[in-house]
XYZ file of C-alpha atoms in Angstrom:
690
model
C 24.180 -3.219 -11.098
C 21.498 -1.963 -13.506
C 22.214 1.329 -15.248
C 20.647 4.289 -13.474
C 20.224 2.435 -10.163
C 21.677 4.480 -7.252
C 24.730 2.909 -5.763
C 24.208 1.566 -2.243
C 25.948 3.519 0.450
C 28.164 1.506 2.778
C 29.034 3.146 6.070
C 32.031 1.665 7.895
C 33.483 2.926 11.176
C 37.140 3.880 11.459
C 38.120 0.618 13.179
C 36.768 -1.532 10.342
C 39.889 -1.353 8.149
C 42.199 -2.417 10.978
C 40.043 -5.389 11.985
C 39.617 -6.585 8.420
C 43.356 -6.484 7.828
C 43.994 -8.413 11.004
C 41.293 -10.965 10.204
C 39.362 -10.086 13.348
C 35.693 -9.476 13.754
C 33.570 -8.103 16.566
C 33.911 -10.158 19.729
C 30.796 -11.170 21.617
C 30.874 -11.042 25.380
C 30.317 -14.436 27.016
C 26.978 -14.914 28.731
C 26.905 -14.236 32.432
C 27.504 -17.243 34.587
C 29.994 -18.972 32.302
C 29.659 -22.175 30.337
C 27.975 -24.144 33.128
C 24.912 -21.932 33.147
C 24.737 -22.039 29.354
C 24.678 -25.836 29.452
C 21.904 -25.836 32.077
C 19.789 -23.449 30.016
C 20.460 -25.561 26.950
C 19.382 -28.714 28.762
C 16.232 -27.066 30.074
C 15.217 -26.017 26.553
C 15.854 -29.498 25.295
C 13.599 -30.989 27.986
C 10.878 -28.469 27.203
C 10.764 -29.083 23.490
C 12.136 -32.559 22.939
C 9.585 -34.801 21.195
C 8.892 -38.365 22.274
C 11.592 -40.814 21.178
C 9.152 -42.793 19.064
C 7.889 -39.734 17.127
C 9.942 -40.362 14.038
C 7.662 -38.313 11.793
C 8.788 -35.051 13.404
C 12.500 -35.751 13.303
C 13.039 -32.782 11.010
C 10.869 -30.411 13.020
C 12.370 -27.176 14.271
C 11.767 -28.394 17.819
C 13.806 -31.559 17.620
C 16.871 -32.553 19.603
C 19.785 -30.155 19.754
C 22.353 -32.812 20.575
C 23.488 -32.750 16.950
C 26.585 -30.680 16.364
C 26.184 -27.757 13.978
C 23.198 -25.935 12.577
C 20.350 -27.651 10.744
C 19.343 -24.446 8.969
C 20.546 -23.047 5.693
C 22.106 -19.669 5.094
C 21.258 -16.693 2.913
C 24.190 -14.928 1.313
C 23.640 -11.176 0.785
C 23.368 -10.421 -2.913
C 24.273 -6.746 -2.761
C 26.679 -6.002 0.047
C 29.372 -8.617 0.486
C 30.517 -7.034 3.742
C 27.256 -7.958 5.430
C 27.278 -11.333 7.203
C 25.058 -14.211 6.046
C 21.722 -14.761 7.769
C 19.726 -17.881 8.634
C 17.326 -19.087 5.980
C 14.002 -19.585 7.761
C 11.414 -18.478 5.183
C 11.259 -21.913 3.531
C 9.378 -23.714 6.319
C 6.686 -26.199 5.333
C 3.028 -25.877 6.264
C 3.124 -28.594 8.919
C 6.184 -27.013 10.567
C 4.458 -23.692 11.034
C 1.156 -25.376 11.937
C 2.862 -27.445 14.647
C 4.719 -24.440 16.032
C 1.608 -22.275 16.378
C -0.634 -25.063 17.647
C 1.693 -26.854 20.051
C 4.233 -24.277 21.194
C 3.042 -20.712 20.678
C -0.737 -20.206 20.654
C -2.277 -23.509 21.744
C -5.829 -22.732 22.901
C -5.351 -19.039 23.640
C -7.910 -16.302 22.998
C -7.277 -13.522 20.495
C -6.718 -11.118 23.390
C -4.032 -13.445 24.798
C -1.955 -13.813 21.620
C 0.702 -11.308 22.645
C 0.983 -12.800 26.130
C 1.352 -16.368 24.821
C 3.890 -15.237 22.213
C 5.940 -13.495 24.900
C 5.974 -16.667 27.030
C 7.111 -18.673 24.017
C 9.952 -16.264 23.232
C 11.066 -16.286 26.851
C 11.509 -20.055 26.665
C 13.414 -20.325 23.381
C 15.045 -16.973 22.599
C 18.662 -16.349 23.546
C 18.475 -13.244 25.764
C 21.700 -11.675 24.456
C 24.963 -12.240 22.665
C 23.729 -12.586 19.069
C 23.854 -10.370 16.026
C 21.073 -9.548 13.600
C 20.375 -7.377 10.594
C 17.710 -4.759 11.250
C 15.770 -4.425 8.010
C 13.345 -1.701 7.003
C 12.065 -0.500 3.645
C 14.788 2.151 3.601
C 17.926 0.627 5.102
C 19.637 -2.405 6.604
C 21.978 -2.120 9.561
C 23.928 -4.666 11.611
C 23.033 -4.655 15.325
C 23.877 -6.682 18.405
C 21.181 -7.838 20.814
C 21.971 -7.142 24.456
C 18.586 -7.931 26.030
C 15.003 -8.910 25.159
C 11.835 -7.238 26.465
C 9.566 -10.267 26.143
C 6.336 -8.570 27.201
C 6.566 -6.055 24.337
C 8.090 -8.519 21.838
C 11.073 -6.203 21.409
C 14.838 -6.653 21.526
C 17.218 -4.174 23.122
C 20.036 -3.571 20.626
C 23.145 -1.553 20.021
C 25.007 -0.912 16.808
C 27.595 -3.541 16.049
C 31.232 -2.674 15.727
C 32.278 -2.130 13.030
C 29.232 -0.131 11.917
C 27.644 -1.593 8.775
C 24.720 0.110 7.058
C 23.345 -0.441 3.569
C 20.991 2.143 2.083
C 20.215 3.994 -1.130
C 20.120 7.193 0.911
C 23.440 8.700 1.951
C 22.010 10.395 5.069
C 22.136 7.224 7.220
C 25.477 7.835 8.895
C 26.651 6.384 12.188
C 25.448 9.491 14.052
C 22.014 9.414 12.395
C 21.544 5.748 13.222
C 22.556 6.251 16.851
C 20.082 9.117 17.100
C 17.339 6.954 15.563
C 17.999 4.145 18.046
C 17.914 6.604 20.940
C 14.483 7.790 19.775
C 13.361 4.169 19.837
C 15.045 3.671 23.239
C 17.213 1.029 21.534
C 14.174 -1.291 21.345
C 13.202 -2.912 18.046
C 10.349 -5.348 17.236
C 11.855 -8.825 16.973
C 10.115 -9.415 13.631
C 12.311 -6.697 12.084
C 15.470 -8.653 12.942
C 17.144 -11.317 10.792
C 19.542 -13.413 12.866
C 23.132 -13.600 11.617
C 24.133 -17.106 10.564
C 26.105 -19.228 13.052
C 27.370 -22.706 12.198
C 27.373 -23.948 15.784
C 23.601 -24.362 15.907
C 23.393 -22.345 19.117
C 21.077 -19.741 17.599
C 18.884 -22.007 15.474
C 15.952 -21.778 17.875
C 16.344 -18.015 18.124
C 16.198 -17.637 14.338
C 13.190 -19.961 14.059
C 11.319 -18.283 16.916
C 11.724 -14.862 15.326
C 10.628 -16.274 11.966
C 7.433 -17.670 13.517
C 6.631 -14.306 15.117
C 7.453 -12.416 11.923
C 5.324 -14.719 9.762
C 2.405 -14.555 12.201
C 2.196 -10.766 12.286
C 2.801 -10.474 8.556
C 0.371 -13.114 7.233
C -1.945 -14.292 10.040
C -2.744 -11.518 12.493
C -5.399 -8.907 11.698
C -5.679 -5.635 13.577
C -9.353 -6.338 14.345
C -8.867 -9.859 15.701
C -9.039 -8.779 19.337
C -12.446 -7.204 18.761
C -13.974 -10.340 17.270
C -15.286 -13.230 19.339
C -12.766 -13.575 22.144
C -13.015 -17.322 22.583
C -10.538 -20.148 23.072
C -10.877 -21.289 19.460
C -8.712 -18.515 17.950
C -6.301 -21.013 16.417
C -9.061 -23.082 14.800
C -11.182 -20.081 13.848
C -8.490 -17.782 12.421
C -4.931 -19.114 12.405
C -5.420 -22.469 10.690
C -7.613 -21.258 7.777
C -5.357 -18.269 7.083
C -2.266 -20.456 7.202
C -3.820 -22.961 4.808
C -4.841 -20.198 2.436
C -1.282 -18.828 2.434
C 0.167 -22.192 1.431
C -2.629 -22.871 -1.068
C -1.652 -19.623 -2.766
C 2.044 -20.552 -2.702
C 1.272 -23.923 -4.271
C -0.925 -22.492 -7.059
C -4.156 -23.965 -5.739
C -6.106 -20.700 -5.666
C -7.264 -18.814 -8.790
C -5.351 -15.610 -9.437
C -8.607 -13.647 -9.534
C -9.584 -14.915 -6.105
C -6.132 -14.002 -4.730
C -6.521 -10.474 -6.099
C -10.002 -10.238 -4.588
C -8.710 -11.398 -1.204
C -5.870 -8.874 -1.028
C -8.229 -6.190 -2.245
C -10.758 -6.980 0.475
C -7.989 -7.105 3.076
C -6.725 -3.650 2.098
C -10.242 -2.187 2.121
C -10.939 -3.680 5.527
C -7.677 -2.318 6.990
C -8.434 1.195 5.722
C -12.014 1.162 7.019
C -10.950 -0.274 10.367
C -8.386 2.489 10.895
C -11.044 5.091 10.105
C -13.428 3.361 12.506
C -10.872 3.273 15.339
C -10.005 6.962 14.856
C -13.678 7.891 14.785
C -14.414 5.825 17.886
C -11.535 7.311 19.849
C -12.727 10.804 18.904
C -16.238 10.040 20.174
C -15.059 8.420 23.397
C -12.777 11.352 24.274
C -15.602 13.863 23.886
C -18.047 14.501 26.723
C -20.423 16.664 24.709
C -23.733 15.510 23.305
C -23.568 17.698 20.228
C -25.123 17.143 16.833
C -21.647 16.578 15.382
C -21.060 13.702 17.798
C -24.396 12.138 16.866
C -23.426 12.346 13.197
C -20.117 10.699 14.050
C -21.919 7.864 15.801
C -24.119 7.259 12.756
C -21.028 7.288 10.541
C -19.334 4.882 12.946
C -22.238 2.435 12.755
C -22.130 2.599 8.976
C -18.379 1.915 8.993
C -18.907 -0.978 11.389
C -21.468 -2.592 9.069
C -19.134 -2.208 6.089
C -16.249 -3.758 8.026
C -18.375 -6.705 9.139
C -19.473 -7.299 5.539
C -15.857 -7.319 4.328
C -14.764 -9.582 7.190
C -17.468 -12.073 6.259
C -16.174 -12.166 2.678
C -12.614 -12.677 3.913
C -13.692 -15.578 6.104
C -15.419 -17.264 3.177
C -12.219 -17.121 1.124
C -10.081 -18.248 4.070
C -12.271 -21.289 4.654
C -11.088 -24.058 2.286
C -14.548 -25.663 2.267
C -16.425 -22.473 1.392
C -13.795 -20.866 -0.837
C -15.037 -22.492 -4.041
C -18.644 -22.850 -2.930
C -19.082 -19.088 -3.022
C -16.316 -18.231 -5.473
C -15.906 -14.696 -6.646
C -17.190 -12.431 -9.376
C -14.444 -12.607 -11.934
C -14.282 -9.531 -14.114
C -12.794 -10.914 -17.262
C -10.951 -8.520 -19.550
C -11.901 -10.296 -22.774
C -12.830 -7.916 -25.560
C -14.904 -9.043 -28.523
C -13.401 -8.353 -31.945
C -16.768 -8.065 -33.633
C -17.285 -8.642 -37.348
C -14.557 -8.251 -39.964
C -14.509 -4.922 -41.816
C -15.872 -6.539 -44.972
C -18.380 -8.637 -43.038
C -16.874 -11.928 -44.225
C -17.061 -15.094 -42.148
C -14.315 -17.708 -42.219
C -14.391 -21.428 -41.517
C -11.269 -22.537 -39.671
C -10.199 -26.164 -40.072
C -7.920 -27.632 -37.410
C -5.792 -30.693 -38.163
C -2.141 -31.574 -37.618
C -2.216 -33.790 -40.728
C -5.145 -34.662 -42.945
C -5.775 -37.643 -45.229
C -7.284 -37.191 -48.672
C -10.346 -39.275 -47.775
C -11.006 -37.160 -44.671
C -10.649 -33.980 -46.691
C -13.155 -35.247 -49.250
C -15.675 -36.087 -46.502
C -15.091 -32.724 -44.889
C -15.644 -30.899 -48.173
C -18.795 -32.851 -48.902
C -20.408 -32.600 -45.459
C -19.165 -29.357 -43.943
C -17.348 -27.124 -46.362
C -19.300 -27.473 -49.615
C -22.786 -28.718 -48.745
C -25.440 -28.708 -51.444
C -27.527 -26.175 -49.524
C -24.703 -23.659 -49.397
C -25.095 -20.911 -52.022
C -22.068 -18.882 -50.996
C -18.465 -19.889 -51.431
C -16.723 -20.357 -48.096
C -13.368 -18.899 -47.165
C -11.300 -21.533 -45.367
C -8.211 -21.231 -43.167
C -6.187 -24.200 -41.907
C -4.551 -24.409 -38.479
C -2.497 -27.012 -36.681
C -3.971 -26.487 -33.190
C -7.353 -25.365 -31.823
C -5.973 -22.504 -29.711
C -4.558 -20.706 -32.757
C -7.801 -21.199 -34.649
C -9.973 -19.743 -31.870
C -7.600 -16.785 -31.462
C -8.003 -16.017 -35.181
C -11.814 -15.981 -35.022
C -14.112 -13.019 -35.507
C -17.852 -12.736 -34.964
C -19.766 -15.479 -36.772
C -16.758 -17.693 -37.588
C -16.828 -21.488 -37.346
C -14.021 -23.754 -36.152
C -14.092 -27.384 -37.308
C -11.655 -29.664 -35.475
C -10.680 -32.870 -37.243
C -10.186 -36.121 -35.305
C -7.010 -36.153 -33.240
C -5.536 -35.604 -29.793
C -4.588 -31.946 -29.349
C -2.518 -30.802 -26.379
C -2.767 -27.076 -25.601
C -0.759 -25.049 -23.115
C -2.959 -21.988 -22.834
C -6.599 -21.186 -22.261
C -9.478 -20.604 -24.663
C -10.829 -17.068 -24.359
C -13.976 -16.848 -26.480
C -15.415 -13.338 -26.588
C -17.201 -13.444 -29.969
C -20.188 -15.482 -31.087
C -18.526 -18.446 -32.782
C -19.137 -22.162 -33.223
C -16.533 -24.726 -32.214
C -17.349 -28.255 -33.344
C -15.572 -31.550 -33.598
C -15.788 -33.558 -36.810
C -16.638 -37.000 -35.513
C -17.438 -38.516 -32.132
C -16.347 -36.686 -28.962
C -13.841 -39.413 -28.074
C -12.214 -38.899 -31.490
C -11.677 -35.146 -31.032
C -9.794 -34.660 -27.756
C -8.433 -31.319 -26.518
C -6.196 -31.765 -23.482
C -4.872 -28.918 -21.360
C -1.362 -29.159 -20.012
C 0.455 -26.808 -17.658
C -0.790 -24.914 -14.650
C -3.398 -22.238 -15.152
C -6.601 -20.772 -13.814
C -8.951 -21.614 -16.641
C -9.453 -23.904 -19.592
C -12.375 -22.319 -21.475
C -13.710 -18.813 -20.733
C -16.878 -17.732 -22.549
C -18.148 -14.151 -22.739
C -19.632 -14.066 -26.241
C -23.316 -13.409 -26.886
C -23.927 -16.792 -28.507
C -21.230 -19.481 -28.368
C -21.697 -23.099 -29.368
C -19.398 -26.064 -28.599
C -20.257 -29.527 -29.896
C -18.804 -33.038 -30.351
C -15.652 -32.354 -28.340
C -13.882 -34.032 -25.442
C -12.149 -31.600 -23.078
C -9.561 -33.042 -20.679
C -8.261 -30.864 -17.848
C -5.002 -31.194 -15.875
C -3.201 -29.113 -13.207
C -6.103 -26.698 -13.000
C -7.097 -24.167 -10.395
C -10.521 -23.242 -11.747
C -13.225 -25.176 -13.550
C -13.113 -26.667 -17.012
C -15.544 -24.135 -18.547
C -16.852 -20.809 -17.232
C -19.683 -18.828 -18.764
C -19.270 -15.215 -17.652
C -21.637 -13.417 -20.012
C -23.946 -14.225 -22.880
C -25.201 -17.666 -23.829
C -23.080 -20.797 -24.299
C -24.475 -24.021 -25.760
C -22.691 -27.271 -24.986
C -23.945 -30.231 -26.999
C -22.725 -33.814 -27.329
C -19.509 -33.121 -25.406
C -17.444 -35.058 -22.862
C -15.849 -33.074 -20.019
C -13.138 -34.729 -17.952
C -12.687 -32.268 -15.088
C -9.989 -31.562 -12.531
C -11.332 -29.030 -10.009
C -14.892 -27.871 -10.611
C -16.791 -28.536 -13.810
C -18.951 -25.976 -15.627
C -19.636 -22.633 -13.939
C -22.569 -20.406 -14.912
C -21.909 -16.917 -13.572
C -24.455 -14.257 -12.711
C -26.364 -12.960 -15.773
C -24.906 -15.715 -17.972
C -26.811 -18.536 -19.680
C -25.862 -22.180 -20.271
C -27.649 -24.771 -22.383
C -26.007 -28.173 -21.875
C -27.487 -31.242 -23.537
C -26.513 -34.798 -24.394
C -23.160 -34.354 -22.669
C -21.142 -36.306 -20.121
C -19.311 -34.613 -17.238
C -17.206 -36.350 -14.590
C -14.176 -36.156 -12.304
C -14.706 -32.754 -10.678
C -13.208 -32.360 -7.202
C -15.879 -29.742 -6.595
C -19.304 -29.553 -8.200
C -19.982 -30.793 -11.704
C -22.137 -27.739 -12.482
C -22.140 -24.519 -10.410
C -25.168 -22.248 -10.851
C -24.779 -18.653 -9.667
C -27.618 -16.300 -8.668
C -29.212 -14.447 -11.564
C -28.098 -17.000 -14.151
C -30.060 -19.223 -16.517
C -29.137 -22.897 -16.670
C -30.798 -25.548 -18.822
C -29.602 -29.147 -18.465
C -31.114 -31.712 -20.841
C -30.265 -35.420 -21.125
C -26.814 -35.181 -19.510
C -24.777 -37.510 -17.350
C -23.103 -35.913 -14.299
C -21.167 -38.370 -12.205
C -18.109 -39.129 -10.063
C -17.819 -35.546 -8.792
C -17.676 -34.135 -5.282
C -21.230 -32.825 -5.753
C -23.390 -33.206 -8.836
C -24.978 -29.750 -9.187
C -24.408 -26.860 -6.791
C -26.865 -23.947 -6.673
C -25.320 -20.961 -4.909
C -27.012 -18.677 -2.414
C -29.463 -16.284 -4.059
C -31.177 -14.895 -0.939
C -29.017 -11.742 -1.016
C -31.094 -8.704 -2.002
C -28.602 -7.779 -4.728
C -29.174 -11.024 -6.624
C -31.984 -12.234 -8.812
C -33.160 -15.808 -8.520
C -31.694 -18.204 -11.094
C -33.817 -19.870 -13.768
C -33.180 -23.598 -13.709
C -34.400 -26.329 -16.039
C -33.340 -29.945 -15.469
C -34.896 -32.591 -17.690
C -33.965 -36.276 -18.065
C -30.476 -36.000 -16.576
C -28.779 -38.951 -14.896
C -26.888 -37.757 -11.803
C -25.095 -40.655 -10.181
C -22.101 -41.867 -8.181
C -21.216 -38.448 -6.804
C -19.444 -38.314 -3.444
C -21.927 -35.923 -1.834
C -25.391 -34.926 -2.994
C -26.831 -35.108 -6.478
C -28.000 -31.497 -6.111
C -27.028 -29.187 -3.236
C -28.435 -25.734 -2.443
C -26.180 -23.287 -0.597
C -27.868 -20.668 1.560
C -27.309 -18.735 4.788
C -28.845 -19.497 8.147
C -31.710 -17.012 8.084
C -32.635 -15.043 11.187
C -35.733 -16.041 13.131
C -37.743 -13.004 12.050
C -37.409 -13.987 8.412
C -38.502 -17.538 9.249
C -41.563 -16.131 11.013
C -42.412 -14.090 7.939
C -42.079 -17.126 5.687
C -44.380 -19.151 7.912
C -46.791 -16.340 8.738
C -47.200 -14.354 5.547
C -46.913 -16.964 2.823
C -50.520 -16.306 1.814
C -49.614 -12.689 0.992
C -47.384 -13.720 -1.879
C -49.366 -12.696 -4.921
C -47.176 -14.372 -7.508
C -48.062 -17.840 -8.671
C -45.170 -20.158 -9.448
C -45.428 -23.311 -11.494
C -43.360 -26.377 -10.728
C -43.111 -29.294 -13.047
C -42.258 -32.497 -11.319
C -42.689 -35.977 -12.750
C -45.264 -34.633 -15.165
C -47.478 -33.113 -12.438
C -48.191 -29.398 -12.024
C -48.897 -27.583 -8.806
C -48.989 -24.007 -7.502
C -46.774 -22.406 -4.925
C -49.989 -21.357 -3.270
C -50.758 -25.062 -2.905
C -47.637 -25.455 -0.760
C -49.480 -25.004 2.514
C -48.168 -23.472 5.694
C -46.771 -26.699 7.169
C -44.610 -27.291 4.083
C -43.166 -23.775 4.081
C -42.629 -23.840 7.825
C -40.842 -27.170 7.499
C -38.583 -25.777 4.760
C -37.670 -22.853 7.019
C -36.933 -25.080 9.982
C -34.802 -27.380 7.830
C -32.304 -24.522 7.494
C -31.100 -25.222 11.010
C -29.054 -28.209 9.905
C -27.439 -29.899 6.920
C -30.090 -32.497 6.362
C -29.587 -35.735 4.520
C -32.430 -37.326 2.681
C -33.151 -40.985 2.626
C -32.556 -42.566 -0.756
C -35.835 -44.476 -0.714
C -37.436 -43.950 -4.113
C -34.574 -41.576 -4.862
C -35.085 -41.531 -8.613
C -38.771 -40.585 -8.390
C -38.838 -38.387 -5.284
C -35.672 -36.401 -6.030
C -37.272 -34.216 -8.705
C -40.153 -33.074 -6.508
C -37.925 -32.576 -3.485
C -35.484 -30.321 -5.350
C -38.208 -28.281 -7.014
C -40.121 -27.716 -3.761
C -37.031 -26.597 -1.863
C -35.897 -24.202 -4.593
C -39.296 -22.601 -4.936
C -39.718 -22.337 -1.149
C -36.397 -20.482 -1.026
C -37.571 -18.202 -3.821
C -40.770 -17.499 -1.864
C -38.678 -16.648 1.170
C -36.561 -14.245 -0.885
C -39.721 -12.420 -1.974
C -40.876 -12.189 1.651
C -37.501 -10.811 2.753
C -37.624 -8.240 -0.036
C -41.141 -7.246 0.948
C -40.040 -6.777 4.558
C -37.152 -4.516 3.490
C -39.505 -2.378 1.388
C -41.905 -2.175 4.307
C -39.115 -0.935 6.586
C -38.408 1.789 4.035
C -42.070 2.828 4.108
C -42.937 1.341 0.721
C -46.179 -0.534 1.176
C -47.228 -1.030 -2.449
C -44.297 -2.390 -4.405
C -44.167 -2.536 -8.168
C -44.968 -6.018 -9.456
C -41.726 -6.082 -11.435
C -39.740 -5.384 -8.266
C -41.502 -8.108 -6.327
C -41.461 -10.759 -9.057
C -38.036 -12.213 -8.379
C -39.363 -15.728 -8.427
C -37.413 -18.681 -9.728
C -38.551 -20.558 -12.792
C -38.058 -24.216 -11.981
C -38.625 -27.198 -14.190
C -37.357 -30.449 -12.680
C -38.643 -33.380 -14.734
C -37.600 -36.976 -15.274
C -34.134 -36.803 -13.701
C -32.612 -39.954 -12.249
C -30.524 -39.909 -9.070
C -28.505 -43.053 -8.393
C -25.887 -44.006 -5.805
C -25.031 -40.478 -4.702
C -23.158 -40.643 -1.398
C -25.502 -38.395 0.620
C -28.667 -38.687 -1.408
C -30.378 -36.835 -4.231
C -30.679 -33.418 -2.553
C -29.200 -31.512 0.373
C -28.851 -28.011 1.779
C -25.545 -26.468 2.845
C -25.936 -23.742 5.476
C -23.332 -21.062 6.187
């Protein structure tokens, strides 16, 4: 035991010493009705839950045949108190085992309001009503109890303290008398999820242990206190249980970025706190018959709380949905701190090479280190791997990576304005990431430049390169992705040219609201989606500035370019169709060398764009290479127009009729010229509605 840790208190009744000396333990009373009734009950359970004989895939399911002698579950040996009995190990169940249990045996097609009722019916079918021991666990103590009955409707077990009395706690006050008094206050009824079934080799209590585990897991990881107040429909399992279960296992299997996990738990905690405040406020209003000013204030506060809760719930649902989780992402607040310039203002050139030949060194000195145009003498440092070199950089440093295949185990965190360039062709300077991790390259510096490199990503959770702040230039690079490709966060800027990006399981390039993204002469191919432009209709976001010139976007599974946006309410659509002539800002679109005004997009075009939001439309690939540019530009600008109209409506509701031009000029700069779209699975452009 660690020094300073309080010694656990073990309470043992007076009969314990005698029974331990005699090798006896507590005897369990046989179930009423004798062995014959037990066999009938056992047979009935087997008929209820036995799978079809030909269903070999589920042979290891927790609802299989119980003809086998002995338990199929493991045991957990207590690590602190050896006098406590072992318990069943049930927390290791696989995703499909839990999924099958909730879908087929417990919840089926129930409503949220029927969850407790369906769970009670399930427990009544599989739980042994009495005659088994369990450890009652709380945050303060553990005590051994014996179950004498089960109140299925309340999901509680009726218990009594086992003999001999065993209690493990850091607090010495939990004596036999105190525990008996505590149980009397609880009327000897405990929630079944607080019980851990004592291990039994016979297999008789396997189903009891598994049933309690399913209930415990559900109320710990799946159920939300506000679920009953949401849409009470028969799709509760599909709408809530399945996505939350998948998210739980995605987190366990390191498939979710750590920042997104932190955001999710944060949102969950905020929502729980606000919901409790809302419920207390609502109960206070409903119990009062007066029509006082204080009650009116409470109602206004309640409506405000309700709106906040709904906003948080929407964010939680986006993260829980595996399809939308990475589409919307999260605002990662990176903790990278720039070092700034060195005290003496010197700048160092870092050369990376595991070994270097004399001829290569001569070329390097002639072309990079001692050029004729250089008047100052350079200070040079040598490194064996790129990660060490980047970590040693200060503002204005340059890293030159010699040809070779470099395997790194960490991530590149670039917070200063530096230049990272490969000496040679991209395929000659390969940086490969090994080991699990969230990121590969994180950029927050004011002006970062990467050139002539090949980045290869493995076992990743996030994209290959993320630009959080400042400007990052990517030139003549090859990016072999794993999850998503390059991400341009809000307020960040990316210039990517003459580069090749492929292999992303998400989008090759993700463009966030309020960012600036310039793509020139790139190849983006063999990704889930080519380029994904995230929703920017929210009033808190500025429109992105997007330039796409002479890119070849081909062989992607979905669309070449996809725009994500919400399904807008009908009043906003009416404004877009009705008041488009009131938009005073003129927007220029470049498409295939032609120039046209937003004002020239007549009412039918804008109305059609608004109506297209009702479905995820696929475009025909006829003349895809030539029509794709115009189609993308028109849709993006129409969405920008709509954002301006929505903003104008909000200002009007606040009584502001003459808005400042700077406030209203949140238009998107769009230049879509000369891009080629080939063999993309769903076409050149699509819209994803949420």
